[in-house]
Amino acid sequence: MRRLIFPILLIGASMIQMSFMSATSLTRTSVHLLLVVGTYVMLGHSYERALLWVVGGGLLLDTESVAPYGTETVSMAIAVMVGYIVYRRYFTNKSVATLIVLSLVASVTYILVGTAVRMTASALDPAAVPVPFGPQELVRWASFLLANTVAAVLLSFVVSRWYRPLALQRSLLSGVRRP
Amino acid sequence: MTTSRSRRRFTLIVLVVAAAVVLLRQTPVIAPIESGVARVTSPVRSLLYRAAQATIVPKQSGDLSRTEEDALRRDYNRVLVESASLHDRVDELADVAEQLESISALGHPTIVARVIGRGLDANVQVLTINRGADDGLQNGAPVVADAGVLVGTITAVAPRTSTVLLIVDTQSSVSAVVQNDEQSPGVVEGSLGRSAEMRLVPQDEPVEPSMRVVTAGLEPGIPHGIVIGTIGSLISHEEDLFQTATLQLPVAFDRINVVTVLQPTTTP
C-alpha cells in the first residue's frame, strides 16, 4: 500500500499543476508544484527519490500538455541535478536558507533548459509555438522564481509542522553539518 | 565513493529510461498509453479546471453578479456574430451562400471540446482541450467559443488532447479583415497575452472604432468570416505605411470552459 502513495501523489500533483495551478488567478504566475516538491524532497529526503519524482512528473506533464520532446521531463530532471550538485558543493546543512537558494537555482535552471528545449522544438517543427522572449517574459520569469521560492518556504513550514521525518532544520541558518 | 558511483549509475538509468519514453512519444508505439492516461485523468482535470475557474475574480463586475455578466456577454456575442452575418448578407449578396457557409459554424463540421487545463509556461497563452487526433482534430484548425467568436488555433495534437494557442498570445498571428466596404486587410496579433491588435492595416483604409473584425480566410483551415472582435482604438501616423488598431475582444479568455473546433469542410 505504501508503494502506491508515491505514484498517486505524483499523478495527483501533475493534474493539480496542469488543471488548477495554471488556471487559477491566484497562482497565475505559475508556481511549479512538481519542481518545488522535487527540490524539497532532494534536500529533505533523498536525491534519488527527487529525481524519480521530477522525471515521473515531467513525463506526465509532457503527456498531458502535449509538450514537445520531453520539455518538462528534461528541464525538471536537469534542474534537480544541478540543484543537487550545488548543494553538495556549497552547502553543509539542510536549513531553510539552503532550500531558498536551491529553489532559486533549480527554478533558474528549469527556465533556461526549458527555453532551450522549446527553442529547439520550435526550430525543428514549424507548427510548434515559437518561444517568446522580451521584457514581458523576463518579468514573468522573475515572478516565477519568486513564487517558487515562496512556495518552497511555505512547503517547508507545512512539512515541518505535520510530517517530521521530512522536516528541515528549524533554524533559518543552521550550522549543523549534513550527515 | 561507492554511494557516489551508485548515485551516478542511478541517475544514468533514470535518464536513459526517460529519454527512451520521450523518444517513443515521437512514434505511435506509446500513443495507446497516452490515450489511456488522458482518458483516465480527463474527468478529474475537468473538475480541477472548473474549481480553478471559481477562484477567478471578475475584473469589472460592477453591480452585476458573475452569472449575469456571463449571460450578458453571451448575448452580446450572439448579437455580434449575427450582425456580422447580416452585414455579409447585405453587402455581398453574390457570395451569400459561400459567406453563410464560412461564417456560420454550422457550415463546418464541428467538435465540441472541454477545456481541461492551461499552459505550464506562463509566457505562452494556451489551453488544453479534451479532444485530439482520435477525434479527427488537426493542427491549424480554428477554435471558437461562445456564439462563434475565434479564440485560437490548434497547435499540437495528441491522441486524446490538443493544445490551443489563444489569439491573445504574442506568438499568435491570424490574417483578418475589417467589415467595412473596403474589407480592409490586416493581421491580428496577440498583445501582452491579454489583448490583441490588428496590425499592417494600410494607412489609407477607412477604419473606425466599433467596426467588426473577422478572419480573412487566408490560412489553410481557417475559413473567412469568423468574428474576432471589434476595433477599439486606432494608432495612426500619417508618415507610416500602416496603421494599428487595438481590438476589443468579446470573450473572457480566462473563463473559457467549452470551445468548438471547426473542422475543414470535405469537398466532394
Tab-separated table of C-alpha atoms in Angstrom:
chain	number	residue	atom	x	y	z
A	1	MET	CA	0.000	0.000	0.000
A	2	ARG	CA	2.788	2.407	0.897
A	3	ARG	CA	4.333	1.851	-2.515
A	4	LEU	CA	1.202	3.225	-4.136
A	5	ILE	CA	1.413	6.516	-2.269
A	6	PHE	CA	4.276	7.840	-4.401
A	7	PRO	CA	2.621	7.317	-7.830
A	8	ILE	CA	-0.746	8.508	-6.516
A	9	LEU	CA	0.833	11.695	-5.160
A	10	LEU	CA	2.716	12.130	-8.429
A	11	ILE	CA	-0.362	11.770	-10.638
A	12	GLY	CA	-2.393	13.992	-8.312
A	13	ALA	CA	0.287	16.686	-8.271
A	14	SER	CA	0.635	16.656	-12.055
A	15	MET	CA	-3.120	17.022	-12.534
A	16	ILE	CA	-3.264	19.854	-9.999
A	17	GLN	CA	-0.349	21.546	-11.768
A	18	MET	CA	-1.906	21.255	-15.222
A	19	SER	CA	-5.520	21.990	-14.493
A	20	PHE	CA	-5.627	24.013	-11.281
A	21	MET	CA	-2.382	25.886	-10.640
A	22	SER	CA	-2.042	27.092	-14.220
A	23	ALA	CA	-5.690	28.135	-14.493
A	24	THR	CA	-6.392	29.938	-11.260
A	25	SER	CA	-5.820	33.651	-10.969
A	26	LEU	CA	-4.382	33.110	-7.500
A	27	THR	CA	-1.316	31.386	-8.899
A	28	ARG	CA	-1.268	32.699	-12.480
A	29	THR	CA	2.403	33.456	-12.010
A	30	SER	CA	2.664	29.656	-12.175
A	31	VAL	CA	4.154	28.122	-9.113
A	32	HIS	CA	5.670	24.880	-10.378
A	33	LEU	CA	4.367	22.478	-7.767
A	34	LEU	CA	6.275	19.442	-9.051
A	35	LEU	CA	9.572	21.319	-9.223
A	36	VAL	CA	9.110	22.853	-5.770
A	37	VAL	CA	8.270	19.481	-4.219
A	38	GLY	CA	11.141	17.846	-6.128
A	39	THR	CA	13.605	20.401	-4.797
A	40	TYR	CA	12.284	19.960	-1.275
A	41	VAL	CA	12.453	16.158	-1.457
A	42	MET	CA	16.013	16.390	-2.781
A	43	LEU	CA	17.020	18.404	0.251
A	44	GLY	CA	14.775	16.890	2.909
A	45	HIS	CA	14.727	13.228	1.862
A	46	SER	CA	16.914	11.876	-0.935
A	47	TYR	CA	18.268	12.812	-4.322
A	48	GLU	CA	17.117	9.512	-5.841
A	49	ARG	CA	13.520	9.984	-4.758
A	50	ALA	CA	13.583	13.599	-6.011
A	51	LEU	CA	14.887	12.513	-9.411
A	52	LEU	CA	12.186	9.860	-9.710
A	53	TRP	CA	9.593	12.455	-8.707
A	54	VAL	CA	10.586	15.061	-11.300
A	55	VAL	CA	11.144	12.559	-14.117
A	56	GLY	CA	7.851	10.771	-13.454
A	57	GLY	CA	6.020	14.070	-13.047
A	58	GLY	CA	7.717	15.517	-16.117
A	59	LEU	CA	6.619	12.599	-18.273
A	60	LEU	CA	3.042	13.029	-17.056
A	61	LEU	CA	3.102	16.788	-17.681
A	62	ASP	CA	4.574	16.278	-21.154
A	63	THR	CA	1.842	13.781	-21.953
A	64	GLU	CA	-0.967	15.923	-20.597
A	65	SER	CA	0.236	19.216	-22.050
A	66	VAL	CA	1.271	17.805	-25.450
A	67	ALA	CA	4.683	19.371	-24.871
A	68	PRO	CA	7.329	18.515	-27.474
A	69	TYR	CA	10.473	16.450	-26.923
A	70	GLY	CA	10.074	15.909	-23.183
A	71	THR	CA	10.354	19.600	-22.362
A	72	GLU	CA	9.173	19.212	-18.780
A	73	THR	CA	11.000	15.948	-18.113
A	74	VAL	CA	14.354	17.227	-19.302
A	75	SER	CA	14.000	20.659	-17.674
A	76	MET	CA	12.992	19.353	-14.258
A	77	ALA	CA	15.489	16.481	-14.214
A	78	ILE	CA	18.396	18.793	-15.041
A	79	ALA	CA	17.098	21.382	-12.565
A	80	VAL	CA	17.161	18.869	-9.703
A	81	MET	CA	20.542	17.507	-10.767
A	82	VAL	CA	22.074	20.988	-10.871
A	83	GLY	CA	20.421	21.787	-7.540
A	84	TYR	CA	21.938	18.663	-6.027
A	85	ILE	CA	25.416	19.473	-7.363
A	86	VAL	CA	25.191	22.989	-5.897
A	87	TYR	CA	24.006	21.542	-2.594
A	88	ARG	CA	26.852	19.023	-2.376
A	89	ARG	CA	29.496	21.574	-3.288
A	90	TYR	CA	28.470	24.689	-1.424
A	91	PHE	CA	26.213	23.762	1.498
A	92	THR	CA	26.809	21.973	4.744
A	93	ASN	CA	23.325	21.997	6.228
A	94	LYS	CA	19.662	21.455	5.441
A	95	SER	CA	18.278	24.769	6.621
A	96	VAL	CA	15.506	26.874	5.114
A	97	ALA	CA	18.143	29.236	3.731
A	98	THR	CA	19.636	26.320	1.811
A	99	LEU	CA	16.191	25.488	0.490
A	100	ILE	CA	15.691	29.073	-0.692
A	101	VAL	CA	18.976	29.089	-2.612
A	102	LEU	CA	18.413	25.624	-4.087
A	103	SER	CA	14.883	26.556	-5.077
A	104	LEU	CA	16.218	29.597	-6.948
A	105	VAL	CA	18.965	27.537	-8.595
A	106	ALA	CA	16.514	24.818	-9.665
A	107	SER	CA	13.993	27.355	-10.977
A	108	VAL	CA	16.599	29.266	-12.994
A	109	THR	CA	17.924	26.001	-14.438
A	110	TYR	CA	14.381	24.902	-15.257
A	111	ILE	CA	13.692	28.164	-17.112
A	112	LEU	CA	16.958	28.079	-19.082
A	113	VAL	CA	16.746	24.409	-20.057
A	114	GLY	CA	13.008	24.634	-20.790
A	115	THR	CA	13.518	27.657	-23.032
A	116	ALA	CA	16.389	25.931	-24.851
A	117	VAL	CA	14.309	22.782	-25.456
A	118	ARG	CA	11.306	24.816	-26.649
A	119	MET	CA	13.512	26.873	-28.964
A	120	THR	CA	14.943	23.654	-30.407
A	121	ALA	CA	11.464	22.200	-30.823
A	122	SER	CA	10.223	25.352	-32.492
A	123	ALA	CA	13.223	25.337	-34.857
A	124	LEU	CA	12.669	21.703	-35.782
A	125	ASP	CA	8.898	21.844	-36.074
A	126	PRO	CA	7.340	24.835	-37.892
A	127	ALA	CA	3.945	24.004	-36.344
A	128	ALA	CA	5.304	24.364	-32.800
A	129	VAL	CA	4.576	27.551	-30.872
A	130	PRO	CA	7.573	29.905	-31.144
A	131	VAL	CA	9.264	30.860	-27.888
A	132	PRO	CA	8.625	34.478	-26.924
A	133	PHE	CA	11.487	36.474	-25.462
A	134	GLY	CA	11.365	40.051	-24.254
A	135	PRO	CA	10.954	42.298	-21.224
A	136	GLN	CA	7.497	40.910	-20.542
A	137	GLU	CA	8.858	37.357	-20.368
A	138	LEU	CA	11.682	38.438	-18.051
A	139	VAL	CA	9.142	39.921	-15.646
A	140	ARG	CA	7.166	36.676	-15.680
A	141	TRP	CA	10.286	34.614	-15.102
A	142	ALA	CA	11.195	36.826	-12.160
A	143	SER	CA	7.741	36.315	-10.669
A	144	PHE	CA	8.091	32.576	-11.354
A	145	LEU	CA	11.353	32.475	-9.363
A	146	LEU	CA	9.817	34.429	-6.513
A	147	ALA	CA	6.638	32.340	-6.456
A	148	ASN	CA	8.569	29.065	-6.452
A	149	THR	CA	10.823	30.230	-3.640
A	150	VAL	CA	7.909	31.390	-1.521
A	151	ALA	CA	6.110	28.101	-2.221
A	152	ALA	CA	9.190	26.118	-1.180
A	153	VAL	CA	9.435	28.010	2.108
A	154	LEU	CA	5.702	27.536	2.765
A	155	LEU	CA	6.050	23.849	1.953
A	156	SER	CA	8.924	23.507	4.417
A	157	PHE	CA	6.831	25.094	7.168
A	158	VAL	CA	3.863	22.832	6.418
A	159	VAL	CA	6.008	19.704	6.308
A	160	SER	CA	7.885	20.677	9.468
A	161	ARG	CA	4.578	21.105	11.230
A	162	TRP	CA	2.833	17.950	10.018
A	163	TYR	CA	5.452	15.447	8.911
A	164	ARG	CA	8.620	15.495	10.970
A	165	PRO	CA	10.565	12.803	9.050
A	166	LEU	CA	10.930	15.199	6.134
A	167	ALA	CA	11.377	18.367	8.173
A	168	LEU	CA	14.354	20.621	7.581
A	169	GLN	CA	16.391	22.069	10.430
A	170	ARG	CA	14.428	24.569	12.437
A	171	SER	CA	16.926	27.373	12.299
A	172	LEU	CA	16.875	29.549	9.207
A	173	LEU	CA	20.658	29.471	9.057
A	174	SER	CA	21.574	26.315	10.926
A	175	GLY	CA	25.233	25.457	11.170
A	176	VAL	CA	24.702	21.737	11.706
A	177	ARG	CA	26.569	19.692	9.170
A	178	ARG	CA	24.758	17.261	6.980
A	179	PRO	CA	25.293	13.570	7.736
B	1	MET	CA	32.816	6.626	-3.223
B	2	THR	CA	30.510	3.659	-3.656
B	3	THR	CA	27.490	5.840	-2.850
B	4	SER	CA	28.637	8.433	-5.337
B	5	ARG	CA	29.124	5.783	-8.019
B	6	SER	CA	25.780	4.123	-7.385
B	7	ARG	CA	24.133	7.540	-7.430
B	8	ARG	CA	25.655	8.281	-10.801
B	9	ARG	CA	24.509	4.912	-12.094
B	10	PHE	CA	21.013	5.539	-10.790
B	11	THR	CA	20.918	8.957	-12.471
B	12	LEU	CA	22.078	7.445	-15.731
B	13	ILE	CA	19.452	4.686	-15.636
B	14	VAL	CA	16.630	7.124	-14.862
B	15	LEU	CA	17.728	9.476	-17.633
B	16	VAL	CA	18.058	6.661	-20.174
B	17	VAL	CA	14.571	5.384	-19.324
B	18	ALA	CA	13.174	8.927	-19.533
B	19	ALA	CA	14.920	9.520	-22.873
B	20	ALA	CA	13.520	6.250	-24.196
B	21	VAL	CA	9.997	7.271	-23.212
B	22	VAL	CA	10.460	10.737	-24.731
B	23	LEU	CA	11.705	9.210	-27.991
B	24	LEU	CA	8.895	6.675	-28.024
B	25	ARG	CA	6.451	9.571	-27.789
B	26	GLN	CA	7.504	10.573	-31.290
B	27	THR	CA	6.274	7.202	-32.557
B	28	PRO	CA	2.777	5.697	-32.473
B	29	VAL	CA	4.003	2.984	-30.064
B	30	ILE	CA	3.192	4.912	-26.912
B	31	ALA	CA	0.010	6.555	-28.226
B	32	PRO	CA	-2.357	3.986	-26.640
B	33	ILE	CA	-0.774	4.589	-23.227
B	34	GLU	CA	-1.033	8.360	-23.652
B	35	SER	CA	-4.591	7.922	-24.764
B	36	GLY	CA	-5.370	5.801	-21.699
B	37	VAL	CA	-3.752	8.299	-19.334
B	38	ALA	CA	-5.696	11.153	-20.925
B	39	ARG	CA	-8.946	9.207	-20.756
B	40	VAL	CA	-8.497	8.415	-17.066
B	41	THR	CA	-7.314	11.856	-15.990
B	42	SER	CA	-9.583	13.960	-18.194
B	43	PRO	CA	-12.679	13.964	-15.902
B	44	VAL	CA	-10.603	14.834	-12.821
B	45	ARG	CA	-8.749	17.546	-14.698
B	46	SER	CA	-12.020	18.971	-15.909
B	47	LEU	CA	-13.211	19.205	-12.299
B	48	LEU	CA	-9.942	20.797	-11.195
B	49	TYR	CA	-10.138	23.322	-14.033
B	50	ARG	CA	-13.667	24.280	-13.013
B	51	ALA	CA	-12.530	24.635	-9.415
B	52	ALA	CA	-9.743	26.932	-10.594
B	53	GLN	CA	-12.249	28.997	-12.576
B	54	ALA	CA	-14.223	29.550	-9.382
B	55	THR	CA	-11.223	31.322	-7.859
B	56	ILE	CA	-11.012	33.885	-10.647
B	57	VAL	CA	-12.238	37.285	-9.591
B	58	PRO	CA	-14.108	39.175	-12.323
B	59	LYS	CA	-12.189	42.266	-13.412
B	60	GLN	CA	-15.135	44.605	-13.963
B	61	SER	CA	-18.090	43.164	-12.175
B	62	GLY	CA	-19.682	46.494	-11.239
B	63	ASP	CA	-23.146	45.896	-9.864
B	64	LEU	CA	-23.637	42.678	-11.825
B	65	SER	CA	-23.158	39.213	-10.465
B	66	ARG	CA	-20.787	36.968	-12.362
B	67	THR	CA	-23.657	34.887	-13.714
B	68	GLU	CA	-25.408	37.999	-15.025
B	69	GLU	CA	-22.190	39.275	-16.528
B	70	ASP	CA	-21.557	35.976	-18.298
B	71	ALA	CA	-25.136	35.885	-19.606
B	72	LEU	CA	-24.830	39.428	-20.935
B	73	ARG	CA	-21.530	38.614	-22.591
B	74	ARG	CA	-23.030	35.558	-24.284
B	75	ASP	CA	-25.973	37.610	-25.526
B	76	TYR	CA	-23.653	40.317	-26.795
B	77	ASN	CA	-21.506	37.790	-28.635
B	78	ARG	CA	-24.557	36.200	-30.214
B	79	VAL	CA	-25.720	39.589	-31.468
B	80	LEU	CA	-22.212	40.377	-32.660
B	81	VAL	CA	-21.978	37.175	-34.676
B	82	GLU	CA	-25.490	37.589	-36.061
B	83	SER	CA	-24.835	41.174	-37.076
B	84	ALA	CA	-21.613	40.120	-38.787
B	85	SER	CA	-23.580	37.524	-40.666
B	86	LEU	CA	-26.246	40.071	-41.644
B	87	HIS	CA	-23.623	42.521	-42.784
B	88	ASP	CA	-22.234	39.996	-45.204
B	89	ARG	CA	-25.679	39.052	-46.436
B	90	VAL	CA	-26.456	42.652	-47.298
B	91	ASP	CA	-23.114	43.627	-48.768
B	92	GLU	CA	-22.143	40.514	-50.596
B	93	LEU	CA	-25.305	39.051	-51.994
B	94	ALA	CA	-23.471	37.394	-54.807
B	95	ASP	CA	-21.454	35.305	-52.395
B	96	VAL	CA	-24.180	34.777	-49.877
B	97	ALA	CA	-24.111	31.012	-49.928
B	98	GLU	CA	-20.370	30.861	-49.518
B	99	GLN	CA	-20.404	33.512	-46.819
B	100	LEU	CA	-23.067	31.776	-44.805
B	101	GLU	CA	-21.168	28.573	-45.022
B	102	SER	CA	-17.911	30.114	-43.883
B	103	ILE	CA	-19.233	32.432	-41.203
B	104	SER	CA	-21.638	30.110	-39.555
B	105	ALA	CA	-20.090	27.341	-37.561
B	106	LEU	CA	-22.930	25.183	-38.790
B	107	GLY	CA	-21.363	25.251	-42.228
B	108	HIS	CA	-18.402	23.284	-40.915
B	109	PRO	CA	-18.130	20.004	-39.160
B	110	THR	CA	-17.584	20.948	-35.555
B	111	ILE	CA	-16.223	19.205	-32.498
B	112	VAL	CA	-17.156	20.474	-29.069
B	113	ALA	CA	-14.360	20.166	-26.527
B	114	ARG	CA	-13.995	20.844	-22.846
B	115	VAL	CA	-11.047	22.871	-21.560
B	116	ILE	CA	-9.093	20.785	-19.072
B	117	GLY	CA	-6.056	22.931	-18.455
B	118	ARG	CA	-3.871	25.848	-19.383
B	119	GLY	CA	-0.235	26.043	-20.407
B	120	LEU	CA	2.552	25.334	-17.947
B	121	ASP	CA	4.581	28.230	-19.305
B	122	ALA	CA	3.044	31.497	-18.132
B	123	ASN	CA	4.645	33.216	-21.113
B	124	VAL	CA	2.567	31.233	-23.588
B	125	GLN	CA	-1.219	31.583	-23.576
B	126	VAL	CA	-2.539	28.139	-24.416
B	127	LEU	CA	-5.427	25.903	-23.432
B	128	THR	CA	-5.504	22.134	-23.251
B	129	ILE	CA	-8.726	20.565	-24.517
B	130	ASN	CA	-10.022	17.041	-24.130
B	131	ARG	CA	-10.186	16.203	-27.840
B	132	GLY	CA	-7.347	15.072	-30.040
B	133	ALA	CA	-6.263	13.173	-33.109
B	134	ASP	CA	-8.589	10.293	-32.237
B	135	ASP	CA	-11.484	12.741	-32.681
B	136	GLY	CA	-10.145	13.987	-36.014
B	137	LEU	CA	-8.524	17.223	-34.835
B	138	GLN	CA	-5.681	18.643	-36.873
B	139	ASN	CA	-3.057	21.341	-36.427
B	140	GLY	CA	-4.154	24.788	-37.556
B	141	ALA	CA	-7.880	24.244	-37.042
B	142	PRO	CA	-9.681	27.338	-35.712
B	143	VAL	CA	-11.234	27.191	-32.269
B	144	VAL	CA	-14.267	29.293	-31.369
B	145	ALA	CA	-16.100	29.964	-28.123
B	146	ASP	CA	-19.404	31.430	-27.037
B	147	ALA	CA	-21.571	32.081	-30.091
B	148	GLY	CA	-18.768	31.551	-32.577
B	149	VAL	CA	-16.004	34.004	-31.716
B	150	LEU	CA	-12.461	32.986	-32.645
B	151	VAL	CA	-10.322	32.282	-29.570
B	152	GLY	CA	-7.342	30.482	-31.104
B	153	THR	CA	-5.977	27.741	-33.283
B	154	ILE	CA	-4.824	24.204	-32.619
B	155	THR	CA	-1.040	23.982	-32.433
B	156	ALA	CA	-0.391	20.476	-31.082
B	157	VAL	CA	-2.444	17.327	-31.226
B	158	ALA	CA	-2.124	14.186	-29.087
B	159	PRO	CA	-4.424	11.172	-29.358
B	160	ARG	CA	-6.932	12.422	-26.768
B	161	THR	CA	-5.903	16.016	-26.047
B	162	SER	CA	-4.869	19.087	-28.013
B	163	THR	CA	-3.247	22.433	-27.375
B	164	VAL	CA	-4.938	25.659	-28.462
B	165	LEU	CA	-2.804	28.774	-28.938
B	166	LEU	CA	-5.020	31.704	-27.919
B	167	ILE	CA	-5.169	34.747	-30.177
B	168	VAL	CA	-4.070	36.930	-27.257
B	169	ASP	CA	-0.697	35.188	-27.165
B	170	THR	CA	2.115	37.315	-28.545
B	171	GLN	CA	3.080	34.477	-30.908
B	172	SER	CA	-0.414	34.222	-32.396
B	173	SER	CA	-0.967	35.736	-35.822
B	174	VAL	CA	-4.166	35.494	-37.870
B	175	SER	CA	-4.942	37.323	-41.089
B	176	ALA	CA	-8.130	39.360	-40.773
B	177	VAL	CA	-10.308	41.918	-42.493
B	178	VAL	CA	-12.377	44.771	-41.155
B	179	GLN	CA	-16.023	44.529	-42.163
B	180	ASN	CA	-16.234	47.846	-43.970
B	181	ASP	CA	-16.931	48.495	-47.637
B	182	GLU	CA	-13.255	48.069	-48.485
B	183	GLN	CA	-12.746	44.885	-46.456
B	184	SER	CA	-9.583	46.467	-45.039
B	185	PRO	CA	-6.957	43.771	-44.504
B	186	GLY	CA	-4.578	43.320	-41.608
B	187	VAL	CA	-3.053	40.829	-39.248
B	188	VAL	CA	-4.418	40.194	-35.752
B	189	GLU	CA	-1.647	39.536	-33.261
B	190	GLY	CA	-1.729	38.957	-29.533
B	191	SER	CA	-0.619	41.731	-27.231
B	192	LEU	CA	0.852	41.127	-23.764
B	193	GLY	CA	-1.048	37.866	-23.530
B	194	ARG	CA	-4.210	39.743	-22.594
B	195	SER	CA	-5.498	41.547	-25.660
B	196	ALA	CA	-4.972	41.704	-29.403
B	197	GLU	CA	-4.073	44.275	-32.030
B	198	MET	CA	-4.767	44.435	-35.734
B	199	ARG	CA	-1.548	45.430	-37.428
B	200	LEU	CA	-0.430	46.068	-41.011
B	201	VAL	CA	-3.673	47.819	-41.933
B	202	PRO	CA	-2.844	50.082	-44.909
B	203	GLN	CA	-2.785	53.742	-43.915
B	204	ASP	CA	-5.412	54.822	-46.442
B	205	GLU	CA	-8.014	52.278	-45.310
B	206	PRO	CA	-11.077	53.887	-43.657
B	207	VAL	CA	-11.065	52.008	-40.379
B	208	GLU	CA	-13.079	53.333	-37.445
B	209	PRO	CA	-13.807	52.242	-33.886
B	210	SER	CA	-16.616	49.699	-33.409
B	211	MET	CA	-16.151	48.135	-36.829
B	212	ARG	CA	-16.167	44.363	-36.729
B	213	VAL	CA	-13.053	42.344	-37.463
B	214	VAL	CA	-13.351	38.872	-38.929
B	215	THR	CA	-10.905	36.264	-40.209
B	216	ALA	CA	-9.698	36.771	-43.776
B	217	GLY	CA	-9.555	33.059	-44.539
B	218	LEU	CA	-6.003	33.184	-45.900
B	219	GLU	CA	-4.603	30.476	-43.630
B	220	PRO	CA	-5.373	26.903	-44.587
B	221	GLY	CA	-8.150	25.529	-42.402
B	222	ILE	CA	-9.360	28.914	-41.161
B	223	PRO	CA	-12.480	29.999	-43.048
B	224	HIS	CA	-13.346	33.581	-43.899
B	225	GLY	CA	-15.744	35.469	-41.663
B	226	ILE	CA	-15.215	34.146	-38.128
B	227	VAL	CA	-15.713	37.034	-35.741
B	228	ILE	CA	-12.577	38.054	-33.850
B	229	GLY	CA	-13.709	41.295	-32.206
B	230	THR	CA	-14.324	44.955	-32.861
B	231	ILE	CA	-11.994	47.890	-33.432
B	232	GLY	CA	-11.309	49.653	-30.131
B	233	SER	CA	-8.934	52.486	-30.917
B	234	LEU	CA	-6.588	53.391	-33.742
B	235	ILE	CA	-2.907	54.199	-33.695
B	236	SER	CA	-2.220	56.003	-36.918
B	237	HIS	CA	0.564	58.326	-38.051
B	238	GLU	CA	0.422	59.940	-41.469
B	239	GLU	CA	4.069	59.222	-42.218
B	240	ASP	CA	3.627	55.471	-41.613
B	241	LEU	CA	2.640	52.991	-44.295
B	242	PHE	CA	0.365	51.075	-41.942
B	243	GLN	CA	-1.930	51.780	-39.049
B	244	THR	CA	-2.570	49.660	-35.988
B	245	ALA	CA	-5.875	49.101	-34.225
B	246	THR	CA	-6.406	47.762	-30.742
B	247	LEU	CA	-9.192	45.216	-30.648
B	248	GLN	CA	-11.995	44.756	-28.192
B	249	LEU	CA	-12.319	41.019	-27.752
B	250	PRO	CA	-15.764	39.795	-26.738
B	251	VAL	CA	-14.519	36.653	-24.995
B	252	ALA	CA	-13.235	36.436	-21.411
B	253	PHE	CA	-10.123	34.374	-22.132
B	254	ASP	CA	-9.535	33.397	-18.536
B	255	ARG	CA	-13.021	31.920	-18.242
B	256	ILE	CA	-13.288	29.676	-21.268
B	257	ASN	CA	-14.691	26.293	-20.275
B	258	VAL	CA	-16.060	24.880	-23.524
B	259	VAL	CA	-14.870	25.502	-27.082
B	260	THR	CA	-15.806	24.366	-30.562
B	261	VAL	CA	-13.206	23.299	-33.085
B	262	LEU	CA	-14.095	23.965	-36.723
B	263	GLN	CA	-13.045	21.154	-38.983
B	264	PRO	CA	-12.171	21.702	-42.626
B	265	THR	CA	-15.058	21.050	-44.959
B	266	THR	CA	-14.698	17.987	-47.122
B	267	THR	CA	-15.184	18.854	-50.753
B	268	PRO	CA	-16.848	16.089	-52.776
